[in-house]
Coordinates of C-alpha atoms in Angstrom, one line a residue:
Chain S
X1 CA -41.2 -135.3 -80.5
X2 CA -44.6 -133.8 -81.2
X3 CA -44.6 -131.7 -84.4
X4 CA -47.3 -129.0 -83.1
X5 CA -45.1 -127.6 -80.8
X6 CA -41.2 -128.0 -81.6
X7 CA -39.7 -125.0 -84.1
X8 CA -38.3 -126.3 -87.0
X9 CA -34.7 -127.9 -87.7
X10 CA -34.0 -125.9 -91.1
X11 CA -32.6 -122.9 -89.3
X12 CA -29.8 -123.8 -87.2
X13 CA -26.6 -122.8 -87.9
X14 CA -24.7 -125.3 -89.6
X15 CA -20.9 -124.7 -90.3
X16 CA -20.5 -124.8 -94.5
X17 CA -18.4 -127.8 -95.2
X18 CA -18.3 -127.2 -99.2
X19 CA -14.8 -125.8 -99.0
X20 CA -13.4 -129.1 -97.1
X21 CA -11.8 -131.7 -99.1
X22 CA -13.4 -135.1 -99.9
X23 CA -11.7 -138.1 -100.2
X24 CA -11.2 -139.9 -103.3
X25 CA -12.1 -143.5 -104.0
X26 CA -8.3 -144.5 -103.6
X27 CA -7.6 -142.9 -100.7
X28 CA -10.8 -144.6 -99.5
X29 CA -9.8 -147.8 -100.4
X30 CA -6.3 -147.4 -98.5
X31 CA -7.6 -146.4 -95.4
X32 CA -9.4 -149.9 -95.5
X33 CA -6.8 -151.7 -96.9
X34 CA -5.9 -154.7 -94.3
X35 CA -2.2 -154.6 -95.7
X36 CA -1.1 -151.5 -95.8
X37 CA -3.2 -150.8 -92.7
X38 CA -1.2 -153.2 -90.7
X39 CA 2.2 -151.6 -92.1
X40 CA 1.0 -148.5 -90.6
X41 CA -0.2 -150.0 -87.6
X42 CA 3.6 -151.4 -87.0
X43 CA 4.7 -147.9 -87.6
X44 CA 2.5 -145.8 -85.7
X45 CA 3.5 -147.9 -82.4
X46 CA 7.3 -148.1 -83.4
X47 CA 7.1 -143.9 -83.2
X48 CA 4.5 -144.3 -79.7
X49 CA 7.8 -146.6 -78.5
X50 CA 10.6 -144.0 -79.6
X51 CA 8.5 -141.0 -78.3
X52 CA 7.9 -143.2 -75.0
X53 CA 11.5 -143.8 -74.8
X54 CA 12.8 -140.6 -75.7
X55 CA 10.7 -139.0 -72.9
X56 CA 11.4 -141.3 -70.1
X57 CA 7.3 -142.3 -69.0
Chain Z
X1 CA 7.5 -145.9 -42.0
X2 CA 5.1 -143.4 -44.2
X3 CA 1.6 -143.3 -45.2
X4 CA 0.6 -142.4 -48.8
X5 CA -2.9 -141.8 -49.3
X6 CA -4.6 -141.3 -53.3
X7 CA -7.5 -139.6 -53.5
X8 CA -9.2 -141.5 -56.7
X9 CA -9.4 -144.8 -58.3
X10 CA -9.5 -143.3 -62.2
X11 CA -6.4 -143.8 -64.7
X12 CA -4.3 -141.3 -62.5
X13 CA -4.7 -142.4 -59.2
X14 CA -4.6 -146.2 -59.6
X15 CA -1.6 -145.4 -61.8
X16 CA -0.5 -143.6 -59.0
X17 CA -1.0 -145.8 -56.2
X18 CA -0.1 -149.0 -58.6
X19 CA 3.7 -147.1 -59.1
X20 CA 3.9 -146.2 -55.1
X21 CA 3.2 -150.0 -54.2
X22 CA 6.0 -151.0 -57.0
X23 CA 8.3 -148.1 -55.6
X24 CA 8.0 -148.8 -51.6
X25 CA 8.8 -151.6 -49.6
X26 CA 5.7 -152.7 -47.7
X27 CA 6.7 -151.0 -44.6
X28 CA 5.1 -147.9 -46.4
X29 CA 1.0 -147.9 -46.9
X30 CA -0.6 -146.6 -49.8
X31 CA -4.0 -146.2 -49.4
X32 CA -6.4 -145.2 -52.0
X33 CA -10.1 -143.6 -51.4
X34 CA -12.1 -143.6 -54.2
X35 CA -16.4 -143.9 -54.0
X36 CA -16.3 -146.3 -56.7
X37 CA -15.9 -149.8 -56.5
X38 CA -14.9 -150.5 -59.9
X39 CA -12.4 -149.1 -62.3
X40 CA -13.4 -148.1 -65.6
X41 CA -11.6 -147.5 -69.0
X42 CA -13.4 -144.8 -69.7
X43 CA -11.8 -144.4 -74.0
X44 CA -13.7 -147.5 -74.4
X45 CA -17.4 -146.3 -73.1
X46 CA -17.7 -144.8 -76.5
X47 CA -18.3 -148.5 -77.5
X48 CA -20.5 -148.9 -74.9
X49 CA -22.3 -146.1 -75.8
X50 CA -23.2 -147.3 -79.1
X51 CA -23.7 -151.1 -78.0
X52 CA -20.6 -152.8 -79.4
X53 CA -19.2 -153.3 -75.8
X54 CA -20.8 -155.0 -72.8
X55 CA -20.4 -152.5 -69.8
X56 CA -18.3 -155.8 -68.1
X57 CA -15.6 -155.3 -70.8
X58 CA -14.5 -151.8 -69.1
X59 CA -14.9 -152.1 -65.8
X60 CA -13.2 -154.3 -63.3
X61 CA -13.5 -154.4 -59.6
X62 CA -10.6 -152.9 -57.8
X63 CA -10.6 -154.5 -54.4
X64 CA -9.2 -158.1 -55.5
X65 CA -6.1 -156.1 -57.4
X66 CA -5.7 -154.2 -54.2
X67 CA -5.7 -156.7 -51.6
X68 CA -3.3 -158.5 -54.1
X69 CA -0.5 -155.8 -54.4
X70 CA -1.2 -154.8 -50.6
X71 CA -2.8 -151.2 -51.2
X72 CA -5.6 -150.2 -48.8
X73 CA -8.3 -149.4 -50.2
X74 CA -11.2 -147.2 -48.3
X75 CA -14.9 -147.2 -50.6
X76 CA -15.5 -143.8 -49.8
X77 CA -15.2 -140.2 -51.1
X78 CA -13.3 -137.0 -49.6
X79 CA -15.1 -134.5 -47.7
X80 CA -12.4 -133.1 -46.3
X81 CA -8.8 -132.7 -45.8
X82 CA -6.6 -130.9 -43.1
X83 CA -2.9 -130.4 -44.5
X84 CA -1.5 -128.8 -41.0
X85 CA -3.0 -131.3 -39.2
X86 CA -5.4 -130.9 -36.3
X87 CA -5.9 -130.2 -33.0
X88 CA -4.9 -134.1 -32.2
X89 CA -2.4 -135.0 -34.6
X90 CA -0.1 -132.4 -36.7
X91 CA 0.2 -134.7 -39.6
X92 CA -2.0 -134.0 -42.4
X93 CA -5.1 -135.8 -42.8
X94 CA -8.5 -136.7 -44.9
X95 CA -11.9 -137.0 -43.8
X96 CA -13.5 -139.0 -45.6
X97 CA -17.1 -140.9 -46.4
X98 CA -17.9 -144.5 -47.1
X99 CA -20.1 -144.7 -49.9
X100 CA -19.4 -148.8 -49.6
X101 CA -18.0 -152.1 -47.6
X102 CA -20.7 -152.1 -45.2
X103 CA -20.2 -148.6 -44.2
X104 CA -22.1 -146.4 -45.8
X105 CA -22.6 -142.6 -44.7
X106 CA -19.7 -143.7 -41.9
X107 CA -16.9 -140.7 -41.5
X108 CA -13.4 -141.5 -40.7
X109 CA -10.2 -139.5 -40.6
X110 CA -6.9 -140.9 -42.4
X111 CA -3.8 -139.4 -41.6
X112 CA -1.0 -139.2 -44.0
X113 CA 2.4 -138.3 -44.8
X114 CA 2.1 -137.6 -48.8
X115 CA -1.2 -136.9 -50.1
X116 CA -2.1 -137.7 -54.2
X117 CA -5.4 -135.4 -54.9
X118 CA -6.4 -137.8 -58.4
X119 CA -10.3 -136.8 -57.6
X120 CA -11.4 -136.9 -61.3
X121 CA -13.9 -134.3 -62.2
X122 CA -17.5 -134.0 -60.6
X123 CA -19.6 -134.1 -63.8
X124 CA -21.7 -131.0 -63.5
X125 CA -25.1 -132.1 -65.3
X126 CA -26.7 -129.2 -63.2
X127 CA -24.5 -126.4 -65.1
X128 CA -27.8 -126.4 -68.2
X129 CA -31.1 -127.2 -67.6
X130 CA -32.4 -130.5 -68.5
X131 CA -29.1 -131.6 -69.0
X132 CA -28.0 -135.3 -68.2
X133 CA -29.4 -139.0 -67.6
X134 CA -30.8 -138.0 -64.5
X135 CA -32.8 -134.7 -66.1
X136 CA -33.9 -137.5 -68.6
X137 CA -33.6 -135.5 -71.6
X138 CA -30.3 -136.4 -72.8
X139 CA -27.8 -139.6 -72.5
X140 CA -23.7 -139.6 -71.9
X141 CA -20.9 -141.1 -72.6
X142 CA -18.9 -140.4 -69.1
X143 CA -19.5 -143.5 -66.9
X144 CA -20.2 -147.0 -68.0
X145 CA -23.8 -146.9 -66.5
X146 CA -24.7 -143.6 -68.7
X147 CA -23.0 -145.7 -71.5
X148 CA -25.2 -148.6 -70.8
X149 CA -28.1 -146.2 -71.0
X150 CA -27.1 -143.9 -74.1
X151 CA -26.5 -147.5 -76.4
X152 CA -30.6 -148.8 -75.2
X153 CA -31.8 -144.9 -76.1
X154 CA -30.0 -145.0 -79.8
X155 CA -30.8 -148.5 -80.4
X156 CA -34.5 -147.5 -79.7
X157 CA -33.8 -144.2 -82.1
X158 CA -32.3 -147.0 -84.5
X159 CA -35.5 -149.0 -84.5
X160 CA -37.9 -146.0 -85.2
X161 CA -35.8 -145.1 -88.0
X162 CA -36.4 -149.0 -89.2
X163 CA -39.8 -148.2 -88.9
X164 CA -39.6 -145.6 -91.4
X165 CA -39.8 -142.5 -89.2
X166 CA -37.1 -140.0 -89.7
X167 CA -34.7 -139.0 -86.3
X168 CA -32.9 -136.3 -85.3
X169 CA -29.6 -137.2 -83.5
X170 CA -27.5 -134.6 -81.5
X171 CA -23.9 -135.2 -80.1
X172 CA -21.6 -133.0 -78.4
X173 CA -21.0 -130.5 -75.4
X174 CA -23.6 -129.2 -73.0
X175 CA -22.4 -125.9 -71.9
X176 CA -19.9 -123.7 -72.8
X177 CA -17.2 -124.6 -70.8
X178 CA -16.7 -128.5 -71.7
X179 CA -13.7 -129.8 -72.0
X180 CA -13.1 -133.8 -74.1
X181 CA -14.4 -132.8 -77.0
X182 CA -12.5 -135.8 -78.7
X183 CA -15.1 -138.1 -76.6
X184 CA -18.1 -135.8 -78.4
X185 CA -16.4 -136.4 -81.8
X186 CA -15.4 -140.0 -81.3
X187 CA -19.5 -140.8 -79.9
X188 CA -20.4 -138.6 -83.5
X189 CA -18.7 -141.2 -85.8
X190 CA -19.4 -144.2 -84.1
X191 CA -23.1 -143.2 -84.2
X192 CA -22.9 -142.6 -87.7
X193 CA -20.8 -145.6 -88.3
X194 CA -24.0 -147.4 -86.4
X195 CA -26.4 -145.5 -88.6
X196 CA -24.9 -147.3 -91.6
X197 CA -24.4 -150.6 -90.1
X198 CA -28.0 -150.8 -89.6
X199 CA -28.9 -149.0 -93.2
X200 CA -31.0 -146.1 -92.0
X201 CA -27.9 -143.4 -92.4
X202 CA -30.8 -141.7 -94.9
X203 CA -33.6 -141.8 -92.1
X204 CA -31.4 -139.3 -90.0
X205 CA -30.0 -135.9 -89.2
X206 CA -26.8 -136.2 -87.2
X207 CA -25.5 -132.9 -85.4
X208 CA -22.2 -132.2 -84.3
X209 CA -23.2 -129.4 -81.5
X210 CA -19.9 -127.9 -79.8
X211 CA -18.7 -125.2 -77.7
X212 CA -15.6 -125.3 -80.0
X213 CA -15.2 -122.3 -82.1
X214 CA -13.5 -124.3 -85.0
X215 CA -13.3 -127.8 -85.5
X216 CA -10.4 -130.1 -84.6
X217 CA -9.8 -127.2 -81.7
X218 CA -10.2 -130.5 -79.8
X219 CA -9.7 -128.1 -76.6
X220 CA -6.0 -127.8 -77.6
X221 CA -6.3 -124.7 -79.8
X222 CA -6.1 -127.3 -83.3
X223 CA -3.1 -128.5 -84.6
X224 CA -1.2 -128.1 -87.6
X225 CA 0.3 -131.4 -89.1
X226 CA 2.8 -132.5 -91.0
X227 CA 1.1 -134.4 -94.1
X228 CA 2.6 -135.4 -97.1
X229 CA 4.9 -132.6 -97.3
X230 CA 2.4 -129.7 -96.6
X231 CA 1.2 -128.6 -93.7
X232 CA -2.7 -129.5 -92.8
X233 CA -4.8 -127.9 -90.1
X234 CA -6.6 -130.2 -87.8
X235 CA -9.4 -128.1 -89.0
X236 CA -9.4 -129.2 -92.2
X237 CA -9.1 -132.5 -91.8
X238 CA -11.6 -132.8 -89.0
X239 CA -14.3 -131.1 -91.9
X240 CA -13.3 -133.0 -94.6
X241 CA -14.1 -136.3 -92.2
X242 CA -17.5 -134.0 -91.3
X243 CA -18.5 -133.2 -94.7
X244 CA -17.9 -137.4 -96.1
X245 CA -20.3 -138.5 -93.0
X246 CA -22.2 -135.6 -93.6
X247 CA -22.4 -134.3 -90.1
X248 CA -23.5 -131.2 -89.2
X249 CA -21.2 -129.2 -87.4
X250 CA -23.2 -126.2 -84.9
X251 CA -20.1 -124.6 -83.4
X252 CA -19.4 -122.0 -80.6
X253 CA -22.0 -123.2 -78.8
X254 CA -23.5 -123.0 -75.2
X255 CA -26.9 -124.7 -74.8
X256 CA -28.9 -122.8 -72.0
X257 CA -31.8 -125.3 -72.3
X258 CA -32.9 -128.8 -72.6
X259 CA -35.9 -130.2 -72.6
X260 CA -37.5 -133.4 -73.9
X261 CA -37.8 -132.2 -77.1
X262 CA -35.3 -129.2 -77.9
X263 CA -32.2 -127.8 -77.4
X264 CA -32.0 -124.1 -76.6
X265 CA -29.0 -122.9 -77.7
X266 CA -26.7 -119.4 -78.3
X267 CA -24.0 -119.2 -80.6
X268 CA -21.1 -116.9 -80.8
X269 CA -23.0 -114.5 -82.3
X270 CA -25.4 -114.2 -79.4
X271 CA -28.2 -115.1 -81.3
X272 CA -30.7 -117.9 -79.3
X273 CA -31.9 -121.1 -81.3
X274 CA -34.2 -123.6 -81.0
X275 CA -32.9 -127.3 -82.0
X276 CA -35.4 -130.1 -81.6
X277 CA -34.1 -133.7 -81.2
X278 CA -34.9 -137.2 -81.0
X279 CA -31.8 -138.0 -79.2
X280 CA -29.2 -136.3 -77.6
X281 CA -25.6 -137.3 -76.1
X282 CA -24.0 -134.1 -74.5
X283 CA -21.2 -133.9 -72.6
X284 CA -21.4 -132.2 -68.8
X285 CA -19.0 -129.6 -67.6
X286 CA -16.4 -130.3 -65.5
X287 CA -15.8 -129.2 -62.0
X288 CA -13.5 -130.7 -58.9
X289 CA -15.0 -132.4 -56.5
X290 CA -16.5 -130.1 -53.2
X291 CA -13.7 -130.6 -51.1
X292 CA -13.2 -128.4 -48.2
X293 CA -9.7 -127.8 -46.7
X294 CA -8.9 -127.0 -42.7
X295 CA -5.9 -125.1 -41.0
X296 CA -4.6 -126.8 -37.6
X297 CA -6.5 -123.9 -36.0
X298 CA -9.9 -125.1 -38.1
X299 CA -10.2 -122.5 -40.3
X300 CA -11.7 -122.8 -43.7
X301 CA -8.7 -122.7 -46.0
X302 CA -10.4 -123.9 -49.0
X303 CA -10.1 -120.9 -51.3
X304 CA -6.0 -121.4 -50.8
X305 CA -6.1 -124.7 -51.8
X306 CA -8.5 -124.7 -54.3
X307 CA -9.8 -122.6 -57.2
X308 CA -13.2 -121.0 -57.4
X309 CA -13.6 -124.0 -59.9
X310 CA -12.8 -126.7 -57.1
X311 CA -9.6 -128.4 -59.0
X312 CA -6.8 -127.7 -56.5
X313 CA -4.1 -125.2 -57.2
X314 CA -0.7 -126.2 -57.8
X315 CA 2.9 -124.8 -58.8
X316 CA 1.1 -123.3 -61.9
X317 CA 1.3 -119.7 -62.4
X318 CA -2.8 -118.4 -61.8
X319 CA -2.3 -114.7 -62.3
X320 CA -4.7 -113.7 -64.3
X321 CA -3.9 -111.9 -67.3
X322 CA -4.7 -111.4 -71.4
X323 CA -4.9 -114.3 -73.9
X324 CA -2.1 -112.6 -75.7
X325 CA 0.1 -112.4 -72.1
X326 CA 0.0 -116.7 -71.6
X327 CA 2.7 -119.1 -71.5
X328 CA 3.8 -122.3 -72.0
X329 CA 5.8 -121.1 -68.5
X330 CA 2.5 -121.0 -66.9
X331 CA 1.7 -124.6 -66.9
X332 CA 2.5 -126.6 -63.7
X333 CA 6.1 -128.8 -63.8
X334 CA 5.8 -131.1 -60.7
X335 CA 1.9 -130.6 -59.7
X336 CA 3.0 -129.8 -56.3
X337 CA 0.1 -127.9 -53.8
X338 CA 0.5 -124.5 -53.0
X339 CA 1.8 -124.1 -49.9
X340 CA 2.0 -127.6 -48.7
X341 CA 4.8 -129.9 -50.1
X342 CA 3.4 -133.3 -49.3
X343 CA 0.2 -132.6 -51.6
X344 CA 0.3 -133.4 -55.3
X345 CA -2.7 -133.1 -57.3
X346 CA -2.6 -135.1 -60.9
X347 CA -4.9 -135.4 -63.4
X348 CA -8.2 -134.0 -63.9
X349 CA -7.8 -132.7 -60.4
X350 CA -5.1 -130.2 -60.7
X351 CA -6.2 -126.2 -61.2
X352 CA -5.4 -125.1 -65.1
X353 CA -3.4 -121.8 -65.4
X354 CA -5.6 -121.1 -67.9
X355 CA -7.5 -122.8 -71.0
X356 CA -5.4 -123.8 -74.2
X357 CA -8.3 -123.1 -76.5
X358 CA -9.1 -119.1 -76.9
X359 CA -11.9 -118.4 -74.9
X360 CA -14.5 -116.0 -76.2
X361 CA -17.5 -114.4 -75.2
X362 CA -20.9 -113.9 -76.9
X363 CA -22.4 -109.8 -76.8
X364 CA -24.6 -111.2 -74.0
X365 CA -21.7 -112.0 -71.9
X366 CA -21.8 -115.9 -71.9
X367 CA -18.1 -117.6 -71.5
X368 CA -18.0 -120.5 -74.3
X369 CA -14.6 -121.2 -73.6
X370 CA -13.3 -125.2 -74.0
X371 CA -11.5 -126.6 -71.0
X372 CA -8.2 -127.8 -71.4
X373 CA -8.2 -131.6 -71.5
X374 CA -6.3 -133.4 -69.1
X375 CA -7.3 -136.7 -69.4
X376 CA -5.6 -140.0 -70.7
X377 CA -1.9 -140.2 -71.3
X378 CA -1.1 -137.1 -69.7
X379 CA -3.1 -138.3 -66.6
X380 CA -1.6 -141.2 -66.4
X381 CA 2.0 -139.9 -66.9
X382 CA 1.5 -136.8 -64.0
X383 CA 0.7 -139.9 -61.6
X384 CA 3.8 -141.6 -62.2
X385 CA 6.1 -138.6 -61.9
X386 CA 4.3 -137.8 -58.8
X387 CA 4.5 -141.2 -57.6
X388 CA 8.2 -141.2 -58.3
X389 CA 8.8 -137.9 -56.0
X390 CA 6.8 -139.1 -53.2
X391 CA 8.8 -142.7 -53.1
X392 CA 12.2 -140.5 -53.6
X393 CA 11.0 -138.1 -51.1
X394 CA 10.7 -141.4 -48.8
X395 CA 13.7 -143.1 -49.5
X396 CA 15.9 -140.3 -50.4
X397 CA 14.8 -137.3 -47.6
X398 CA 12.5 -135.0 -48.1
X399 CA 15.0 -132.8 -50.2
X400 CA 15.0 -135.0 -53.0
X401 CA 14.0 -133.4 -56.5
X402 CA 10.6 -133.4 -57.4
X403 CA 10.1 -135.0 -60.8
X404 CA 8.9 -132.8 -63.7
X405 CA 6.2 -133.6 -66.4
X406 CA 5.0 -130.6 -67.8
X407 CA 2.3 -130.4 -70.1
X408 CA 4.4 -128.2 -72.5
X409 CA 6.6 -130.3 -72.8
X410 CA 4.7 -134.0 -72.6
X411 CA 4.0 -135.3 -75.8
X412 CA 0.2 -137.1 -75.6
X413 CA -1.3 -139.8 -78.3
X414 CA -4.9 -139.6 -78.8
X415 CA -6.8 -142.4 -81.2
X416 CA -10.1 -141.1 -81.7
X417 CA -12.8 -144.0 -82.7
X418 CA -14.7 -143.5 -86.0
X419 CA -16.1 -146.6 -85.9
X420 CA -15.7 -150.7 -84.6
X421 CA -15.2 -153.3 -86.6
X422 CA -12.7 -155.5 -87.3
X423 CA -12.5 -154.2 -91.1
X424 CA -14.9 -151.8 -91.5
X425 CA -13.6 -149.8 -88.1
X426 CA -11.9 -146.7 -88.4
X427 CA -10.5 -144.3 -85.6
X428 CA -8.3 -140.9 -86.0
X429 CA -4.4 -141.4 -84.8
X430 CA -3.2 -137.9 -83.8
X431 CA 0.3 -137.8 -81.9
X432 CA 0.6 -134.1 -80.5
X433 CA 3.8 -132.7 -79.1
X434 CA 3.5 -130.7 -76.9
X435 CA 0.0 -131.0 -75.2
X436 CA -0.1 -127.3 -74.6
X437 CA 1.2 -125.3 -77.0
X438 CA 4.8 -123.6 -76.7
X439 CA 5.3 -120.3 -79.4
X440 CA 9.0 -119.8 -77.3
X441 CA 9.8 -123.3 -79.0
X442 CA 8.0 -123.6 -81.7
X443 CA 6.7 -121.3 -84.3
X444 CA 3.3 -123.0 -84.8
X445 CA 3.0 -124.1 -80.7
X446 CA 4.1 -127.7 -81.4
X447 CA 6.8 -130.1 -83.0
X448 CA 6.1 -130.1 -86.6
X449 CA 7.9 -133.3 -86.9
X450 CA 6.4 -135.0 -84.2
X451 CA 2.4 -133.3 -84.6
X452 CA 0.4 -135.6 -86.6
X453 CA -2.7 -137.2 -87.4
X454 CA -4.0 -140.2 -89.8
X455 CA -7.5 -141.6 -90.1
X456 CA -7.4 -145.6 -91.0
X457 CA -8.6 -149.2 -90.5
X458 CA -4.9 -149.5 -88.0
X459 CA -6.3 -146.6 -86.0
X460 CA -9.1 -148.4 -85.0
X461 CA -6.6 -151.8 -84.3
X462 CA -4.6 -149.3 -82.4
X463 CA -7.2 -148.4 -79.9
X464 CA -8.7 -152.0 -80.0
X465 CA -4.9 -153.3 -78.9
X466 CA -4.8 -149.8 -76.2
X467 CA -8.1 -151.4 -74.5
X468 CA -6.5 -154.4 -73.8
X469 CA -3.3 -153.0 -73.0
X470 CA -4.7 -150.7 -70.7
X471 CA -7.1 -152.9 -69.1
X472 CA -4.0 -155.5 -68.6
X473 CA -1.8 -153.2 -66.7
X474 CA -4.3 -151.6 -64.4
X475 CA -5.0 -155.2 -63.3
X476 CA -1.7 -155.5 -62.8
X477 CA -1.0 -158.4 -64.3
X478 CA 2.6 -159.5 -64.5
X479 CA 4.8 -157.2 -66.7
X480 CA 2.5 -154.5 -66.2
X481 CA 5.0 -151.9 -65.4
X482 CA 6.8 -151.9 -68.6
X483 CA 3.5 -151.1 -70.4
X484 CA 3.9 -147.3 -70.6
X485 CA 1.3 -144.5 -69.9

């Protein structure tokens, strides 16, 4: 990218994200938790099985 | 005996022609065209795409499996078909155009008794200017060559950035009228989760530029979950993952222009920007592949069996009519053609009713209007609901009940990647019931108690164990049939 001839970046139209909820340093630390991570792993394809099941495919 | 022939080797028509080959004795053929010689999980080129898969690790070469369940298989794509028949023979048949096997450029014409249209989409770089690989201005995620090539281009973005100079990184949709705007968002996070990996996450500026008009529309219109008790937007939880990577979101977008160095834009608003870039992974437009259909008497029929955006029509209802006026009784049940009851198109290939997503216009009168995704598990389950009619249909008489899978009433799984690694990886689990939305059902379009989405280390497992899943039962490898879509 040569700078003579490119506009500049600062006026684009970004979408204001300082209304959207941040995560706090224990929700953080759960979603990288290898234990409770595999629990939900075990239960997120128990309810992929049931909704496979219920629906026949 | 009867011949099935499956246009397309992608998740719906090898699904298709692998549940046709389970279904039917071998005095049946099932014959699939497709112009590739490989078959390609195509969730896991976002890997490739950022270098933490080998292109080898989602593709697989489809005539061994073939010639091991018995399925013919033609290298070659459809030019044409003829669903009366001709002038020599009155059952239906394909012309078609090796692209492969020692026959390239050679036409032949396959008859058949039950057709499966499973065509994929054409990927229409030539919708913007400048965009695509082949334009050489921007990379994608959509095969595993443009993979290949997008992971060399941000690894060479990467290494600038180690040498101190700053980047500008783009990802998203390249026209207004995209549709699998989960791949754009899963390619966003896995850059960033590169970005970090190699400590220069401060040495760039990471957009998020989509036709979407909210985020977490995914395409679908958003979702509303069930979290904790309260109910949470996908819009919300889709910014509050954008504001902690600190990506910049640029929505309702329809980028006119692309050159080497910037990306010409128009928002909602109709206003025109300028966005220069460093490198860029936008997603084409879809279209269906250029198809033309034949009566018995020759005539060009293709604007009955096809729409004007060449994605075949099918028991769907296409009058057109307001936003306000759609319904979930729109939406096809058995994917049947129109007017010919031995065609079935599945997949990416069937004609939309309409989109999911509201589609707007800017004062200047360009459509930036998401296409309804149709990828994936929905694919895959169309194909065997089809596959299932056509072998009753066989076995039964040709007054056996067509199977129904509608998309308002199918419930789809999608595990968005933020990220590989073994414990550092993170993906977005969202389980949405229905696809398309149904307000005669539902107050909010879908199943609050089914709807849901979760961001975690086991959403990244979860697509980790898919890929081999997946990969498993399109080999089909023994058991493979219990493995669900």
């Amino acid at each position: 990218m040569t700078e003579q001839n490119v506009p500049a970046a600062a006026a684009q139209p970004v979408f204001d994200l300082s209304g959207a909820p941040m995560p706090n340093v224990r929700t953080l630390q759960a979603r990288y938790n290898p234990f409770s991570q595999f629990f939900k792993l075990v239960g997120f394809m128990l309810n992929i099985m049931k909704l496979v099941i219920r629906s026949g495919h | 005996m009867a011949d099935v022939v499956i246009l397309g080797a992608g998740i719906a028509g090898h699904t298709a022609a692998l549940h046709l080959r389970r279904m039917l004795g071998r005095t049946h053929t099932v014959t699939v065209v497709s112009p590739n010689a490989n078959w390609n999980w195509i969730p896991s080129n976002i890997w490739v795409g950022v270098g933490r898969m080998a292109k080898e690790q989602v593709v697989f070469p489809l005539a061994p499996i073939y010639r091991r369940k018995g399925i013919q298989h033609r290298q070659a794509k459809a030019v044409a078909i003829y669903p009366e028949g001709d002038a020599d023979d009155s059952r239906g048949a394909v012309e078609i155009e090796y692209t492969g096997q020692n026959k390239a450029g050679q036409v032949e014409k396959i008859r058949y008794d039950y057709l499966v249209n499973a065509t994929g989409p054409k990927l229409k770089f030539e919708a913007t200017e400048g965009l695509g690989p082949d334009a050489g201005n921007t990379v994608s995620v959509c095969t595993a060559d443009h993979a290949r090539e997008a992971s060399q281009k941000l690894a060479a973005t990467i290494a600038k950035m180690k040498d101190g100079q700053p980047q500008t990184l783009v990802v998203g949709t390249g026209h207004g009228t995209c549709t699998c705007e989960g791949a754009a968002f899963e390619y966003t996070f896995n850059v960033d989760h590169e970005l970090r990996a190699a400590g220069v996450r401060d040495k760039a500026t990471l957009y998020y530029l989509t036709n979407e008009a909210a985020l977490g529309d995914f395409g679908v219109g958003g979702m509303t979950f069930n979290q904790n008790g309260f109910e949470t937007s996908s819009e919300l939880w889709t910014s509050s993952l954008f504001r902690e990577r600190e990506v910049k979101p640029i929505l309702g977008t329809h980028p006119h222009k692309i050159t080497s160095e910037v990306i010409t834009y128009e928002t909602l608003d109709g206003e025109m920007h300028d966005l220069p870039y460093d490198f860029a992974m936008l997603l084409p437009p879809f279209s269906g592949h250029p198809i033309k259909a034949f009566n018995a008497a020759g005539e060009d029929i293709t604007d009955k069996v096809f729409a004007p955006s060449g994605f075949m029509k099918v028991d769907a209802d296409y009058t057109p009519k307001p936003y306000e006026e759609w319904s979930a009784k729109d939406w096809p049940q058995t994917y049947q053609s129109v007017g010919y009851d031995n065609v079935w198109a599945v997949g990416i290939a069937f004609a939309p009713p309409h989109q999911i997503s509201k589609p707007r216009k800017t004062p200047n009168g360009t459509v930036i209007a998401p296409a309804p995704p149709r990828t994936g598990m929905p694919s895959g389950i169309m194909a065997k609901v089809v596959a299932g009619t056509i072998a009753d249909r066989i076995k039964v008489g040709p007054k056996a009940h067509a199977h129904h899978a509608s998309m308002t009433e199918m419930t789809a799984v999608c595990v968005a990647s933020a990220g590989n690694g073994l414990f550092d990886g993170s993906a977005a689990a969202m389980v949405m019931s229905p696809v398309v939305p149904d307000y005669n059902r539902y107050p909010l379009g879908r199943d609050m108690k089914e709807t849901r989405g979760e961001i975690g280390l086991f959403g990244h497992w979860t697509k980790y164990i898919l890929h081999f899943l997946f990969i498993y039962k399109a080999k089909a490898l023994p058991g493979w049939s219990l493995i669900p879509e």
